[in-house]
Coordinates of C-alpha atoms in Angstrom, one line a residue:
M1 CA 72.2 -56.1 27.7
P2 CA 72.6 -58.4 25.1
I3 CA 69.4 -58.5 22.5
K4 CA 67.3 -61.3 22.9
K5 CA 67.7 -63.6 19.5
S6 CA 64.1 -64.8 18.6
T7 CA 63.5 -68.6 17.6
K8 CA 63.1 -69.8 14.5
E9 CA 59.7 -71.2 15.9
Q10 CA 59.1 -67.9 16.6
L11 CA 59.7 -65.7 13.7
L12 CA 57.3 -69.0 11.8
V13 CA 54.8 -68.3 14.4
E14 CA 55.2 -64.2 13.6
I15 CA 55.4 -65.7 9.9
E16 CA 51.9 -66.9 10.1
Q17 CA 50.2 -64.1 11.9
L18 CA 51.4 -61.8 9.7
Q19 CA 49.8 -63.5 6.5
H20 CA 46.8 -63.6 8.5
L21 CA 46.3 -60.6 9.0
L22 CA 47.8 -59.5 5.4
E23 CA 44.5 -61.9 4.4
T24 CA 42.1 -60.2 6.7
L25 CA 42.9 -57.0 5.2
R26 CA 42.8 -58.2 2.0
S27 CA 39.1 -59.1 2.3
E28 CA 38.4 -56.2 4.5
K29 CA 39.5 -54.4 1.3
A30 CA 37.4 -56.6 -1.1
N31 CA 34.2 -56.1 0.8
L32 CA 35.4 -52.2 1.3
E33 CA 35.2 -52.5 -2.6
I34 CA 32.2 -53.9 -2.8
M35 CA 30.5 -50.9 -0.5
L36 CA 32.0 -48.2 -2.2
E37 CA 30.6 -49.3 -5.9
T38 CA 27.3 -50.3 -4.4
T39 CA 27.1 -46.9 -2.3
T40 CA 28.1 -44.6 -5.3
E41 CA 25.6 -46.9 -7.2
H42 CA 23.3 -46.3 -4.5
A43 CA 24.1 -42.2 -4.8
D44 CA 23.8 -41.8 -8.4
A45 CA 20.7 -43.5 -8.2
I46 CA 19.3 -40.9 -5.7
E47 CA 20.9 -38.6 -7.6
S48 CA 19.5 -39.0 -10.3
Q49 CA 15.8 -39.4 -8.3
L50 CA 16.7 -36.1 -7.5
L51 CA 17.3 -34.5 -10.4
T52 CA 14.3 -35.9 -11.6
A53 CA 12.2 -34.9 -8.9
R54 CA 13.6 -31.3 -9.3
E55 CA 12.4 -30.9 -12.4
I56 CA 9.9 -32.2 -12.5
A57 CA 9.4 -29.5 -9.4
E58 CA 9.9 -26.6 -11.8
E59 CA 7.6 -27.5 -14.5
A60 CA 5.1 -27.6 -12.3
S61 CA 6.4 -24.5 -10.7
R62 CA 6.6 -23.0 -14.3
A63 CA 3.0 -25.0 -15.1
K64 CA 1.8 -23.1 -11.9
S65 CA 3.2 -19.9 -12.8
Q66 CA 2.1 -19.8 -16.3
F67 CA -1.8 -21.3 -14.9
L68 CA -1.6 -18.6 -12.0
A69 CA -0.9 -15.6 -15.2
N70 CA -3.1 -16.6 -18.0
M71 CA -6.3 -17.6 -14.5
S72 CA -4.7 -13.5 -13.8
H73 CA -5.0 -12.3 -17.3
E74 CA -8.3 -13.8 -18.0
I75 CA -10.2 -12.9 -14.8
R76 CA -8.6 -9.2 -15.3
T77 CA -10.3 -8.9 -18.7
P78 CA -13.9 -8.9 -17.8
L79 CA -13.4 -6.8 -14.5
N80 CA -12.1 -3.9 -16.9
G81 CA -15.3 -3.8 -17.8
I82 CA -17.2 -4.3 -15.2
I83 CA -15.1 -1.8 -12.6
G84 CA -14.4 0.8 -15.6
M85 CA -18.2 0.7 -16.7
T86 CA -19.4 1.0 -13.0
N87 CA -16.9 4.1 -12.2
L88 CA -18.3 6.1 -16.1
L89 CA -21.8 4.6 -14.5
S90 CA -21.9 6.5 -11.1
D91 CA -20.6 9.8 -13.1
T92 CA -24.4 9.7 -14.6
P93 CA -27.6 11.3 -13.3
L94 CA -29.3 8.0 -11.3
T95 CA -31.7 7.5 -9.1
Y96 CA -30.9 6.6 -5.4
V97 CA -31.8 2.8 -6.1
Q98 CA -29.7 3.6 -9.3
R99 CA -26.9 4.0 -7.4
D100 CA -27.1 1.4 -4.6
Y101 CA -27.1 -1.2 -7.3
V102 CA -24.1 0.0 -9.4
D103 CA -22.2 0.5 -5.7
T104 CA -22.6 -2.7 -5.5
I105 CA -21.7 -3.6 -8.5
R106 CA -18.5 -1.6 -7.9
T107 CA -17.9 -3.0 -4.9
S108 CA -18.1 -6.6 -6.0
G109 CA -15.5 -6.1 -8.5
E110 CA -12.9 -4.7 -6.1
V111 CA -13.3 -7.4 -3.8
L112 CA -13.4 -9.9 -6.7
L113 CA -9.9 -7.7 -7.6
A114 CA -8.1 -7.8 -4.2
L115 CA -8.9 -11.7 -4.5
V116 CA -6.9 -12.3 -7.4
N117 CA -4.0 -9.7 -5.9
D118 CA -4.0 -11.5 -3.2
I119 CA -3.6 -14.8 -4.6
L120 CA -1.1 -13.8 -6.9
D121 CA 1.3 -11.7 -3.9
F122 CA 1.3 -15.2 -2.3
S123 CA 1.9 -17.2 -5.1
K124 CA 5.3 -14.7 -6.2
I125 CA 6.4 -14.7 -2.4
E126 CA 5.9 -18.8 -2.4
A127 CA 7.7 -18.8 -5.7
G128 CA 10.6 -16.2 -4.4
K129 CA 9.7 -14.3 -7.0
L130 CA 8.8 -11.2 -5.1
D131 CA 10.9 -8.4 -5.4
L132 CA 10.7 -5.5 -3.4
E133 CA 11.6 -1.7 -4.2
S134 CA 13.9 0.8 -2.6
Q135 CA 12.6 4.0 -3.0
P136 CA 12.3 7.3 -0.6
I137 CA 8.4 7.5 1.3
D138 CA 6.8 10.4 2.9
L139 CA 6.0 8.5 5.6
R140 CA 3.1 10.8 6.5
Q141 CA 1.5 10.6 3.0
C142 CA 1.3 7.4 3.5
I143 CA -0.1 6.7 6.4
E144 CA -2.8 9.1 5.4
E145 CA -3.3 7.8 2.4
S146 CA -3.7 3.7 3.3
L147 CA -6.3 5.6 6.2
D148 CA -8.1 7.5 3.7
L149 CA -8.7 4.3 1.6
L150 CA -11.1 2.9 4.6
A151 CA -12.8 6.2 5.8
P152 CA -15.9 5.3 4.2
A153 CA -16.2 1.8 5.4
A154 CA -15.4 3.3 8.9
A155 CA -18.1 5.9 8.1
Q156 CA -21.2 3.9 7.3
K157 CA -20.0 1.9 10.8
Q158 CA -19.8 5.6 12.7
I159 CA -15.9 4.1 13.1
N160 CA -13.7 7.1 14.3
L161 CA -10.5 6.4 13.0
A162 CA -6.9 8.6 13.7
Y163 CA -3.3 8.2 13.9
L164 CA -0.2 9.4 15.6
I165 CA 3.2 9.3 14.8
A166 CA 6.2 9.6 17.8
N167 CA 8.0 13.3 17.4
D168 CA 11.5 11.9 16.6
T169 CA 9.8 9.2 13.8
P170 CA 11.7 10.0 10.9
E171 CA 9.7 12.1 7.9
I172 CA 11.1 10.6 4.7
V173 CA 12.4 6.4 4.7
V174 CA 13.5 4.4 2.6
S175 CA 12.0 1.1 1.7
D176 CA 8.2 -0.3 -0.6
V177 CA 5.8 2.1 -0.4
T178 CA 3.1 -0.2 -2.5
R179 CA 4.4 -3.1 -0.4
L180 CA 3.9 -1.0 3.1
R181 CA 1.0 -0.1 1.8
Q182 CA -0.6 -3.1 1.2
I183 CA 0.4 -4.6 5.2
L184 CA -0.8 -0.7 6.4
G185 CA -4.2 -1.5 4.5
N186 CA -4.7 -5.1 5.0
L187 CA -4.4 -4.6 9.0
L188 CA -6.7 -1.5 8.3
S189 CA -9.4 -3.3 6.2
N190 CA -9.7 -6.4 9.2
A191 CA -9.5 -3.6 12.1
V192 CA -12.5 -2.0 10.0
K193 CA -14.5 -5.3 9.1
F194 CA -13.8 -6.6 12.5
T195 CA -14.7 -3.4 14.2
P196 CA -18.3 -2.9 15.5
H197 CA -20.4 0.2 14.7
G198 CA -19.1 3.1 16.8
G199 CA -16.1 1.2 17.7
E200 CA -12.0 3.1 16.8
V201 CA -9.5 2.2 14.9
V202 CA -6.4 4.4 16.0
V203 CA -3.0 3.9 14.5
S204 CA 0.2 5.1 16.1
V205 CA 4.3 5.2 14.1
S206 CA 7.4 5.1 16.3
A207 CA 11.0 4.2 15.2
Y208 CA 14.0 3.2 17.4
P209 CA 17.5 3.5 15.2
L210 CA 20.2 1.0 15.3
S211 CA 22.8 2.4 16.2
A212 CA 26.5 0.3 17.8
E213 CA 27.1 -1.2 20.1
E214 CA 29.5 1.5 21.7
N215 CA 26.3 3.9 22.0
S216 CA 23.5 4.4 24.4
P217 CA 20.4 3.1 23.3
S218 CA 18.4 5.9 24.4
E219 CA 20.4 8.3 22.5
K220 CA 18.4 9.8 19.6
S221 CA 20.2 11.4 17.0
T222 CA 19.8 12.8 13.4
D223 CA 23.2 10.7 12.2
Y224 CA 21.6 7.6 12.4
T225 CA 20.6 6.2 9.0
E226 CA 19.1 3.1 10.0
Y227 CA 15.7 2.3 11.6
E228 CA 13.1 -0.1 13.0
L229 CA 9.6 1.7 12.2
H230 CA 6.7 0.2 14.4
F231 CA 3.2 0.3 13.4
A232 CA 1.1 -0.8 15.7
V233 CA -2.8 -1.2 14.7
K234 CA -5.5 -1.1 17.2
D235 CA -9.0 -1.3 17.2
T236 CA -11.9 -2.0 19.4
G237 CA -13.0 -4.8 17.6
I238 CA -14.6 -9.1 18.7
G239 CA -10.6 -9.9 19.4
I240 CA -8.9 -13.4 18.8
P241 CA -9.4 -16.2 21.5
P242 CA -5.7 -16.9 23.0
E243 CA -6.2 -20.9 20.8
R244 CA -6.5 -19.4 18.0
V245 CA -3.5 -16.4 18.0
N246 CA -1.2 -18.8 15.9
T247 CA -3.6 -19.5 13.4
I248 CA -4.5 -16.5 11.8
F249 CA -1.4 -16.3 10.4
Q250 CA -1.5 -20.0 8.8
S251 CA -3.0 -19.5 4.9
F252 CA -6.0 -19.5 4.2
S253 CA -7.1 -19.5 7.4
Q254 CA -9.6 -17.5 9.7
V255 CA -10.4 -17.2 13.3
D256 CA -13.4 -19.8 12.8
A257 CA -16.2 -20.8 9.9
S258 CA -18.5 -18.8 11.0
I259 CA -16.5 -15.8 10.9
T260 CA -15.6 -16.6 6.9
R261 CA -19.4 -16.4 6.4
K262 CA -20.2 -13.1 8.7
Y263 CA -17.1 -11.2 7.0
G264 CA -16.2 -12.7 4.0
G265 CA -12.1 -12.6 3.3
T266 CA -9.7 -15.3 2.0
G267 CA -7.4 -15.7 5.0
L268 CA -4.8 -14.5 2.9
G269 CA -4.2 -10.9 3.8
L270 CA -2.3 -12.0 7.1
V271 CA 0.0 -14.2 5.7
I272 CA 1.4 -12.0 2.9
S273 CA 1.7 -9.0 5.6
Q274 CA 3.7 -11.6 7.5
R275 CA 6.2 -12.3 5.0
L276 CA 6.3 -9.0 3.4
S277 CA 7.6 -7.9 6.9
Q278 CA 9.8 -10.9 7.1
M279 CA 11.1 -9.7 3.4
M280 CA 11.7 -6.0 5.0
G281 CA 14.2 -7.1 8.0
G282 CA 10.6 -7.1 10.2
Q283 CA 8.4 -8.8 11.9
I284 CA 4.3 -8.8 12.9
W285 CA 2.8 -10.1 15.8
V286 CA -0.8 -9.8 17.9
E287 CA -2.0 -8.6 21.3
S288 CA -5.8 -9.6 21.5
E289 CA -8.3 -9.8 23.8
V290 CA -12.0 -11.4 23.1
G291 CA -14.9 -8.5 23.2
T292 CA -12.4 -6.0 23.8
G293 CA -10.5 -5.9 20.6
S294 CA -6.4 -6.5 19.0
T295 CA -3.8 -4.4 18.4
F296 CA -1.6 -5.5 15.3
H297 CA 2.3 -4.4 15.1
V298 CA 4.3 -4.5 12.3
T299 CA 8.1 -3.8 12.3
I300 CA 10.5 -2.9 9.4
V301 CA 13.8 -1.9 8.7
T302 CA 14.9 1.0 6.5
Q303 CA 16.8 3.9 5.6
A304 CA 15.5 7.0 7.1
S305 CA 16.0 11.1 7.2
Y306 CA 15.1 13.6 8.8
S307 CA 14.1 16.5 6.6
E308 CA 12.3 20.1 7.7
H309 CA 9.1 19.1 5.5
Y310 CA 6.9 18.9 8.1
A311 CA 9.2 21.0 10.8
H312 CA 5.9 23.4 10.2
L313 CA 4.0 21.1 12.0
T314 CA 6.0 20.7 15.4
R315 CA 6.7 24.3 16.1
K316 CA 5.5 27.1 17.9
H317 CA 4.1 29.7 15.6
P318 CA 3.5 33.3 16.3
H319 CA -0.2 33.7 14.3
L320 CA -1.3 30.6 16.4
L321 CA 0.7 31.7 19.6
N322 CA -2.1 32.1 23.1
K323 CA -5.1 31.7 20.9
R324 CA -7.3 30.1 23.0
L325 CA -9.6 27.1 21.1
L326 CA -12.4 25.2 22.5
I327 CA -13.0 21.6 21.6
S328 CA -14.9 19.3 21.5
S329 CA -15.6 16.2 21.2
S330 CA -17.0 12.9 23.4
N331 CA -13.9 10.8 21.4
K332 CA -10.6 10.5 24.1
T333 CA -8.6 9.4 21.4
N334 CA -9.4 12.8 18.9
C335 CA -9.6 14.6 21.6
M336 CA -6.2 14.2 23.1
L337 CA -4.6 14.7 19.2
L338 CA -5.9 18.1 19.1
K339 CA -4.7 19.0 22.4
Q340 CA -1.3 17.7 21.7
Q341 CA -1.3 19.0 17.7
T342 CA -1.9 22.1 18.3
K343 CA -0.4 22.6 21.9
R344 CA 3.2 22.9 19.4
W345 CA 1.6 25.6 17.9
G346 CA 1.6 27.3 21.0
M347 CA -2.4 27.4 21.2
K348 CA -4.0 27.2 24.6
S349 CA -7.4 24.3 24.5
Q350 CA -9.9 23.1 26.7
I351 CA -12.0 20.1 26.4
A352 CA -15.5 20.1 26.7
T353 CA -16.8 16.3 26.0
T354 CA -20.4 17.7 25.5
L355 CA -22.6 20.4 24.8
L356 CA -22.8 21.2 27.9
E357 CA -20.1 21.6 28.8
V358 CA -19.4 24.0 25.5
F359 CA -21.8 26.1 26.5
G360 CA -20.4 26.3 30.3
A361 CA -17.0 27.1 28.7
L362 CA -18.9 30.0 26.7
R363 CA -20.3 31.3 29.6
Q364 CA -17.2 31.3 32.0
N365 CA -14.7 33.1 29.7
P366 CA -16.7 34.5 26.6
Q367 CA -12.8 35.3 24.5
W368 CA -12.4 32.1 22.7
D369 CA -11.2 32.5 19.1
V370 CA -12.0 29.3 17.6
I371 CA -13.8 26.0 18.8
I372 CA -13.2 22.7 16.8
V373 CA -16.2 21.1 16.6
E374 CA -16.7 17.0 16.1
M375 CA -20.1 16.9 14.1
S376 CA -21.8 13.4 14.9
S377 CA -24.9 12.5 13.4
P378 CA -25.5 13.8 10.0
E379 CA -28.8 15.5 10.6
N380 CA -27.1 18.5 12.5
K381 CA -28.7 18.8 15.4
D382 CA -25.3 19.4 17.3
L383 CA -24.5 21.7 14.9
I384 CA -27.9 23.6 15.7
L385 CA -27.9 23.6 19.1
L386 CA -24.1 25.2 19.2
E387 CA -24.7 28.0 16.6
K388 CA -27.1 29.1 19.1
M389 CA -25.1 28.9 22.0
T390 CA -22.5 31.2 19.7
K391 CA -24.8 34.0 18.1
F392 CA -24.9 36.1 22.2
Q393 CA -21.3 36.3 21.8
K394 CA -19.9 39.3 21.3
K395 CA -17.8 38.6 18.3
R396 CA -17.9 36.0 15.6
L397 CA -17.1 32.9 17.0
P398 CA -15.5 30.6 13.8
L399 CA -16.0 26.9 13.9
I400 CA -13.7 24.5 12.5
L401 CA -16.1 21.5 12.0
L402 CA -14.5 17.8 12.3
V403 CA -16.7 15.6 10.1
P404 CA -17.6 11.9 8.6
I405 CA -16.3 11.9 5.3
Y406 CA -20.0 11.4 4.1
H407 CA -21.5 14.7 6.1
I408 CA -19.2 17.4 4.9
Q409 CA -21.0 20.3 4.1
Q410 CA -20.3 24.6 5.4
N411 CA -23.6 26.9 5.2
Q412 CA -23.5 28.5 8.0
P413 CA -22.1 31.5 9.0
N414 CA -19.4 31.0 11.9
I415 CA -18.2 27.3 9.9
V416 CA -15.3 28.2 8.3
A417 CA -14.0 24.6 7.1
C418 CA -15.1 21.0 7.3
L419 CA -11.9 18.9 8.1
S420 CA -12.8 15.1 7.3
K421 CA -12.1 11.9 9.6
P422 CA -8.9 11.0 10.7
I423 CA -7.6 14.2 11.7
K424 CA -5.0 15.2 9.3
P425 CA -2.2 18.1 11.1
I426 CA -1.1 19.9 7.9
K427 CA -5.3 20.1 7.2
L428 CA -6.0 21.5 10.4
Y429 CA -2.3 23.8 10.2
E430 CA -3.5 25.5 7.1
V431 CA -7.0 25.8 7.8
L432 CA -5.9 27.9 11.3
I433 CA -3.1 30.2 9.9
E434 CA -5.2 30.9 7.1
L435 CA -7.7 32.3 9.5
F436 CA -5.2 33.7 12.0
T437 CA -3.0 35.2 9.5
P438 CA -3.4 38.7 8.2
P439 CA -3.7 38.8 4.5
A440 CA -0.6 40.8 4.2
H441 CA 1.5 38.6 6.1
T442 CA 0.4 35.2 4.6
T443 CA 3.4 32.6 4.9
P444 CA 3.3 30.3 2.0
L445 CA 3.0 26.7 2.9
P446 CA 5.8 24.0 2.3
P447 CA 4.7 22.4 -1.2
T448 CA 2.6 19.3 -0.5
A449 CA 4.8 16.0 -1.9
T450 CA 1.9 15.5 -4.5
T451 CA 2.6 18.2 -6.5
H452 CA 2.3 17.1 -10.1
S453 CA 4.8 19.1 -12.9
L454 CA 2.4 19.8 -15.2
P455 CA -1.6 20.7 -14.3
K456 CA -4.6 18.3 -15.0
T457 CA -5.9 21.2 -16.9
I458 CA -3.8 20.1 -19.8
L459 CA -5.7 17.1 -20.7
N460 CA -8.9 18.6 -21.5
S461 CA -6.9 21.9 -22.9
N462 CA -4.5 19.7 -25.5
P463 CA -5.8 16.7 -26.9
L464 CA -3.4 13.9 -27.7
K465 CA -3.8 11.9 -31.3
I466 CA -4.0 8.2 -29.8
L467 CA -4.1 5.4 -31.1
L468 CA -5.6 2.1 -29.1
A469 CA -4.5 -1.4 -29.7
E470 CA -7.6 -3.8 -28.2
D471 CA -8.8 -6.8 -29.4
N472 CA -12.2 -7.0 -26.3
L473 CA -14.8 -5.1 -27.6
V474 CA -15.8 -4.6 -23.9
N475 CA -12.5 -3.0 -23.2
Q476 CA -12.1 -0.9 -26.1
K477 CA -15.3 0.8 -25.2
V478 CA -13.9 1.0 -21.5
A479 CA -10.7 2.9 -23.0
L480 CA -12.7 4.9 -25.5
L481 CA -14.7 6.5 -22.7
L482 CA -12.2 6.8 -20.1
L483 CA -10.0 9.2 -22.5
K484 CA -13.2 10.7 -24.2
K485 CA -13.8 11.9 -19.7
L486 CA -10.2 13.2 -19.9
G487 CA -10.2 15.0 -23.0
H488 CA -9.9 12.9 -25.3
E489 CA -12.9 12.7 -28.2
V490 CA -10.9 11.1 -31.3
V491 CA -9.0 7.9 -31.0
D492 CA -8.2 5.1 -33.6
V493 CA -8.9 1.8 -32.6
V494 CA -7.4 -1.1 -34.2
S495 CA -7.2 -4.5 -33.2
N496 CA -4.0 -6.3 -33.6
G497 CA -0.1 -5.8 -33.9
L498 CA -0.8 -5.9 -37.8
E499 CA -3.5 -3.0 -38.2
V500 CA -1.1 -0.8 -35.2
L501 CA 1.7 -1.3 -37.9
T502 CA -1.0 -0.2 -40.7
A503 CA -2.3 2.4 -38.9
L504 CA 0.7 4.1 -38.7
Q505 CA 2.0 4.5 -42.4
R506 CA -1.1 6.2 -42.6
H507 CA -1.6 8.8 -40.0
S508 CA 0.9 9.9 -37.3
Y509 CA 0.0 9.1 -33.7
D510 CA 1.7 10.5 -29.7
I511 CA 0.5 8.0 -28.6
I512 CA -0.1 4.1 -28.7
F513 CA -2.5 1.9 -25.7
M514 CA -1.3 -1.3 -26.3
D515 CA -3.0 -4.8 -25.3
I516 CA -0.4 -7.4 -25.3
Q517 CA -2.6 -10.7 -26.5
M518 CA -4.1 -10.3 -29.5
P519 CA -4.7 -11.7 -32.5
E520 CA -2.3 -12.1 -35.6
M521 CA 0.1 -10.2 -34.0
D522 CA 0.8 -9.6 -30.3
G523 CA 1.8 -6.2 -28.8
L524 CA 5.2 -7.7 -27.9
T525 CA 5.8 -8.4 -31.7
A526 CA 4.3 -5.0 -33.0
T527 CA 6.1 -2.6 -30.3
R528 CA 9.7 -4.7 -31.7
Q529 CA 8.7 -3.8 -35.1
I530 CA 8.0 0.0 -34.5
I531 CA 11.0 0.2 -32.9
K532 CA 13.1 -1.6 -35.5
E533 CA 11.2 0.8 -38.3
W534 CA 11.4 4.3 -36.1
S535 CA 14.8 3.9 -36.1
G536 CA 16.5 7.4 -35.1
K537 CA 13.0 8.7 -35.9
P538 CA 10.6 10.5 -33.6
R539 CA 8.5 7.7 -32.4
P540 CA 5.0 7.2 -30.8
W541 CA 5.0 6.8 -27.0
I542 CA 4.3 3.0 -26.7
I543 CA 2.1 2.2 -23.2
A544 CA 1.1 -1.3 -22.4
M545 CA -2.1 -1.4 -21.4
T546 CA -2.8 -5.6 -20.5
A547 CA -4.0 -7.9 -18.0
N548 CA -1.2 -9.6 -17.3
A549 CA 0.1 -8.3 -13.9
M550 CA 2.6 -11.2 -13.1
Q551 CA 5.9 -11.0 -11.7
G552 CA 8.3 -9.3 -14.3
D553 CA 5.3 -8.3 -16.8
R554 CA 6.0 -4.9 -16.6
E555 CA 9.7 -5.0 -17.3
I556 CA 9.2 -7.6 -20.4
C557 CA 6.7 -4.7 -21.3
L558 CA 9.4 -1.9 -20.6
A559 CA 12.5 -4.4 -22.5
A560 CA 10.7 -4.8 -25.3
G561 CA 10.6 -1.1 -26.5
M562 CA 7.6 0.1 -24.4
D563 CA 7.5 3.7 -22.2
D564 CA 5.2 3.3 -19.9
Y565 CA 3.2 0.1 -18.6
L566 CA -1.0 0.1 -17.4
S567 CA -2.2 -3.3 -15.8
K568 CA -6.0 -3.5 -16.3
P569 CA -8.4 -2.8 -14.6
I570 CA -7.7 0.9 -15.6
R571 CA -7.8 3.3 -12.9
E572 CA -9.0 6.9 -14.9
E573 CA -6.3 8.5 -12.2
E574 CA -3.7 6.0 -13.6
L575 CA -4.7 6.6 -16.8
A576 CA -4.3 10.6 -16.1
Q577 CA -1.0 10.3 -14.7
A578 CA 0.2 7.9 -17.6
L579 CA -1.6 10.9 -20.4
L580 CA 1.2 12.8 -19.0
Q581 CA 4.3 11.5 -18.8
C582 CA 3.6 11.8 -22.4
Y583 CA 3.0 14.6 -22.3
S584 CA 5.9 15.8 -20.5
H585 CA 8.0 13.6 -22.9
K586 CA 6.7 15.6 -25.6
D587 CA 7.7 18.7 -24.3
I588 CA 11.3 17.5 -23.3
S589 CA 11.5 15.8 -27.1
S590 CA 10.7 19.3 -28.3
S591 CA 12.8 21.6 -26.4

């Protein structure tokens, strides 16, 4: 087919169209170049603004952190004096009124310290500077210690405290014990605070293995190493209105303004608990009904393993097998816990909710081996009646009293033990084994998780040569009195780092308690100088004793060469542990 040839006129038209298109493209290119230049300038301006804003934010964050660090130090310094002196004063002979005044001062100081700690923790979380530790935790011990802290407050309101750990829950978990205790402490504190007189707070714990998809979710195996722990704190308190449930996890929030006035608190406890549970791989939520109570649920993800440490709590024991137990308590939770626990050991139990039922049970079956009685009144009226009932038994009937923390006494001959609430299976087991095991067949109980490698009596029998570096006169007095109470009456005192170095030239010391912020020469500088001058030679054990408690302060002290760290206010127990660490170090060094 012949190719159609274009005419000259047609070619000229095409050329003209192409030229027009080229001019259009050139114009669009110029516009794009202008837009690109404008956009680049705008982007540079935005980047510059962002950098400036970032610098301002970082500077504000640094200023905020520095402000909080300074405020923490300034508040903790007088708090150390208030709490330390009231603790020492409470150990002296006081009248009832004086003791009440001292307890009020100490409680107020503890509340203020808790407030400071909440604000600091909230600030650390907001700044992303709160790091979690991973260490083995004795779960049962952690729960019991958390409950013990609230036991005095619960006893004053006659609130029943109890806990229950599901059978398949690991005994040892790997997590941050301090933060786990903090979560439980916040929830328990709120539960006791908002539960009226005569109520109840119960903690239940269960575990769910995080298994592979091919495994059945219902399978329970010791091969699992990762678990989701579920804690539930149930109370019979005032409850939360449905429209306010979501607001309780907001910063500085309470259910309503009157709650803050009546019960106190900053509203930070639940926020901190929520953030901590999220950092630990879990969550927190609440179920509540006004006038009935609330149940706060918390989950965390943890590495876990089963051990034989508490195996005796879940197995039958030959000396307890078929022993007849009468449980006398009007509290359904305590009855259930005691019945379940003693059944695991092979005991046969019966519940009597009133003394009339106890009397009936004694008449129907005089062959009881032991009675557990929950004492509800400090006047011992129930105990007197019970003594009269058991007096006519053919054999001496042992009594185990379950008592509030403020009412522990053992004067009657039939009473073999008094156990304070909440019920601790380990303590109950020890009492029953001692009661029913013949002396020749006594089986040693498993060691507890809190045994120390050095006896506490060493603190009094072998005093150390101590140098205290502290510029605050009140804190000097508190530290000296605490050390004297622990058996160290001769302590040299200096007020700054230069005096520390001078004192070391004149005398040798086993231990130096070093404040950080001191005039002329601070504690960190003094410590670095000691490390440098005593390089290769035995030197004193250096412990930071400071009001600095922000994130990283401990690491700064240890990096400077210090051997241990105590934050103010100083607790007698923590001070004793620090001294024991020094004794251990001396033994290791001398061996």
